[in-house]
Amino acid sequence: QLEEGNLLHARKLAHEHGWEQALMDALQGLSQVYDQVGRRAAWEAIVAESTGDFSDPQSGGPIPGKEAYWLAFNDFRIHLAFLKHDMREAAGLQEKRVAADRQASESSVHLKPSEMGEDDRRAVRQLATSLFKLGEFEYAAKDPACIQSFMEASRLLRRIGDKKDGARCLFNLGLAYTNLPEYRNLAEAAKWYRQSMDLVPQEDAVWRGRCLT
């Protein structure tokens, strides 16, 4: 209780003075405290109260100048939606993360692989990771939009030479065509399972076995 009180006081001061880093530090600490004691409702209330500190009330995206803090804060909101099993809300929030990562990688995604530096590859990977996570939320919500998310993520990962994570995206495409009622197409699913299997080394028997089952 003492730690919680100190963190709440630190959060109040940071909010009043506009100290973004101190505010985020306090929120990170409160997240851990409430997670340890299982007080999700209290944490959810804190997050709701803090939304205006980082998010534009109209777009839900970052307030200009607070982009880095918004990314971490948006992750808090996504995790809460996930815990509530509200995958549509999680997907909606993740879409905003994808938009931010797409903007950050705008100068990198159109480069040839041979022209990319480490920063370019890092930006492209971050966009692909966000798209993959969006696809997972969409798939859990039975939203066929996951097909496009997984396809784009796989394309980006393969462009930077990451065949293993690219294979994960293609495998999830197979799951989508297997399990989404409106798009169920076992032949299409088998195609993506095969392509996923072709991306991994022959010695990766576990992954190849998953693709064959």
Short mmCIF file of C-alpha atoms in Angstrom, two decimals, residues 74-206:
data_model
loop_
_atom_site.label_atom_id
_atom_site.label_comp_id
_atom_site.label_asym_id
_atom_site.label_seq_id
_atom_site.Cartn_x
_atom_site.Cartn_y
_atom_site.Cartn_z
CA ASN A 74 -1.32 2.42 -25.96
CA ASP A 75 0.23 -0.93 -25.10
CA PHE A 76 -1.31 -0.62 -21.61
CA ARG A 77 -4.73 -0.17 -23.21
CA ILE A 78 -4.23 -3.05 -25.62
CA HIS A 79 -3.21 -5.38 -22.79
CA LEU A 80 -6.30 -4.43 -20.78
CA ALA A 81 -8.55 -5.12 -23.76
CA PHE A 82 -6.83 -8.48 -24.21
CA LEU A 83 -7.38 -9.36 -20.54
CA LYS A 84 -11.08 -8.54 -20.94
CA HIS A 85 -11.17 -10.81 -24.03
CA ASP A 86 -12.36 -7.81 -26.06
CA MET A 87 -10.42 -8.59 -29.21
CA ARG A 88 -12.23 -6.02 -31.31
CA GLU A 89 -11.17 -3.25 -28.94
CA ALA A 90 -7.63 -4.67 -28.87
CA ALA A 91 -7.57 -4.73 -32.67
CA GLY A 92 -8.84 -1.16 -32.89
CA LEU A 93 -6.09 0.05 -30.56
CA GLN A 94 -3.48 -2.04 -32.37
CA GLU A 95 -4.55 -0.45 -35.67
CA LYS A 96 -3.41 2.89 -34.24
CA ARG A 97 -0.03 1.34 -33.38
CA VAL A 98 0.22 0.02 -36.94
CA ALA A 99 -0.53 3.50 -38.28
CA ALA A 100 2.23 5.00 -36.11
CA ASP A 101 4.74 2.31 -37.17
CA ARG A 102 3.75 2.71 -40.80
CA GLN A 103 4.49 6.42 -40.62
CA ALA A 104 7.80 5.79 -38.86
CA SER A 105 8.89 3.29 -41.54
CA GLU A 106 7.64 5.31 -44.52
CA SER A 107 11.13 6.06 -45.84
CA SER A 108 12.32 2.48 -45.33
CA VAL A 109 9.64 0.13 -46.64
CA HIS A 110 10.17 1.07 -50.30
CA LEU A 111 13.93 0.57 -50.25
CA LYS A 112 15.51 -2.46 -51.85
CA PRO A 113 16.88 -4.90 -49.23
CA SER A 114 20.42 -4.08 -50.38
CA GLU A 115 19.78 -0.37 -49.71
CA MET A 116 18.50 -0.84 -46.16
CA GLY A 117 20.62 0.07 -43.18
CA GLU A 118 20.09 -1.27 -39.68
CA ASP A 119 17.66 1.52 -38.79
CA ASP A 120 15.63 0.77 -41.92
CA ARG A 121 15.45 -2.93 -41.12
CA ARG A 122 14.48 -2.18 -37.54
CA ALA A 123 11.66 0.10 -38.69
CA VAL A 124 10.37 -2.46 -41.19
CA ARG A 125 10.53 -5.23 -38.58
CA GLN A 126 8.58 -3.11 -36.10
CA LEU A 127 5.85 -2.50 -38.67
CA ALA A 128 5.71 -6.22 -39.49
CA THR A 129 5.53 -7.11 -35.79
CA SER A 130 2.66 -4.67 -35.26
CA LEU A 131 0.81 -6.07 -38.28
CA PHE A 132 1.28 -9.62 -37.03
CA LYS A 133 -0.10 -8.68 -33.62
CA LEU A 134 -3.03 -6.91 -35.29
CA GLY A 135 -3.68 -10.04 -37.33
CA GLU A 136 -3.76 -12.16 -34.18
CA PHE A 137 -6.36 -9.90 -32.57
CA GLU A 138 -8.42 -9.83 -35.77
CA TYR A 139 -8.22 -13.61 -36.08
CA ALA A 140 -9.37 -14.03 -32.47
CA ALA A 141 -12.30 -11.72 -33.26
CA LYS A 142 -13.08 -13.83 -36.38
CA ASP A 143 -12.41 -10.78 -38.55
CA PRO A 144 -11.25 -11.71 -42.08
CA ALA A 145 -9.13 -8.55 -42.10
CA CYS A 146 -6.51 -10.75 -40.43
CA ILE A 147 -5.75 -12.26 -43.84
CA GLN A 148 -4.43 -8.97 -45.17
CA SER A 149 -2.55 -8.23 -41.94
CA PHE A 150 -0.75 -11.58 -41.98
CA MET A 151 0.04 -11.30 -45.70
CA GLU A 152 1.57 -7.84 -45.38
CA ALA A 153 3.54 -8.83 -42.28
CA SER A 154 4.96 -11.87 -44.06
CA ARG A 155 5.91 -9.85 -47.13
CA LEU A 156 7.78 -7.29 -45.02
CA LEU A 157 9.60 -9.94 -42.99
CA ARG A 158 10.73 -11.82 -46.05
CA ARG A 159 12.02 -8.58 -47.58
CA ILE A 160 14.41 -8.17 -44.65
CA GLY A 161 15.41 -11.83 -44.82
CA ASP A 162 13.49 -13.09 -41.78
CA LYS A 163 12.13 -16.33 -43.13
CA LYS A 164 11.31 -17.83 -39.74
CA ASP A 165 8.89 -15.11 -38.65
CA GLY A 166 7.63 -14.83 -42.21
CA ALA A 167 6.75 -18.52 -41.98
CA ARG A 168 4.72 -17.85 -38.81
CA CYS A 169 2.64 -15.30 -40.70
CA LEU A 170 1.97 -17.74 -43.54
CA PHE A 171 1.05 -20.47 -41.06
CA ASN A 172 -1.51 -18.12 -39.51
CA LEU A 173 -2.90 -17.47 -42.97
CA GLY A 174 -3.47 -21.20 -43.18
CA LEU A 175 -5.29 -21.10 -39.85
CA ALA A 176 -7.48 -18.25 -41.08
CA TYR A 177 -8.52 -20.17 -44.20
CA THR A 178 -9.12 -23.24 -42.05
CA ASN A 179 -11.14 -21.70 -39.24
CA LEU A 180 -12.88 -18.52 -40.40
CA PRO A 181 -16.35 -19.74 -41.42
CA GLU A 182 -16.91 -17.23 -44.25
CA TYR A 183 -13.46 -17.83 -45.74
CA ARG A 184 -13.04 -21.52 -45.05
CA ASN A 185 -11.08 -22.96 -47.96
CA LEU A 186 -8.98 -26.01 -47.15
CA ALA A 187 -7.14 -25.96 -50.47
CA GLU A 188 -6.11 -22.34 -49.87
CA ALA A 189 -5.13 -23.19 -46.31
CA ALA A 190 -2.96 -26.07 -47.53
CA LYS A 191 -1.20 -23.72 -49.95
CA TRP A 192 -0.17 -21.36 -47.14
CA TYR A 193 0.87 -24.22 -44.85
CA ARG A 194 3.14 -25.52 -47.64
CA GLN A 195 4.64 -22.08 -48.24
CA SER A 196 5.24 -21.71 -44.52
CA MET A 197 6.98 -25.09 -44.43
CA ASP A 198 9.14 -24.15 -47.43
CA LEU A 199 10.53 -21.12 -45.60
CA VAL A 200 12.03 -23.06 -42.69
CA PRO A 201 15.12 -25.31 -42.80
CA GLN A 202 14.69 -29.03 -43.40
CA GLU A 203 16.04 -29.74 -39.91
CA ASP A 204 13.23 -27.75 -38.24
CA ALA A 205 11.13 -30.88 -37.86
CA VAL A 206 8.81 -29.38 -35.23
#
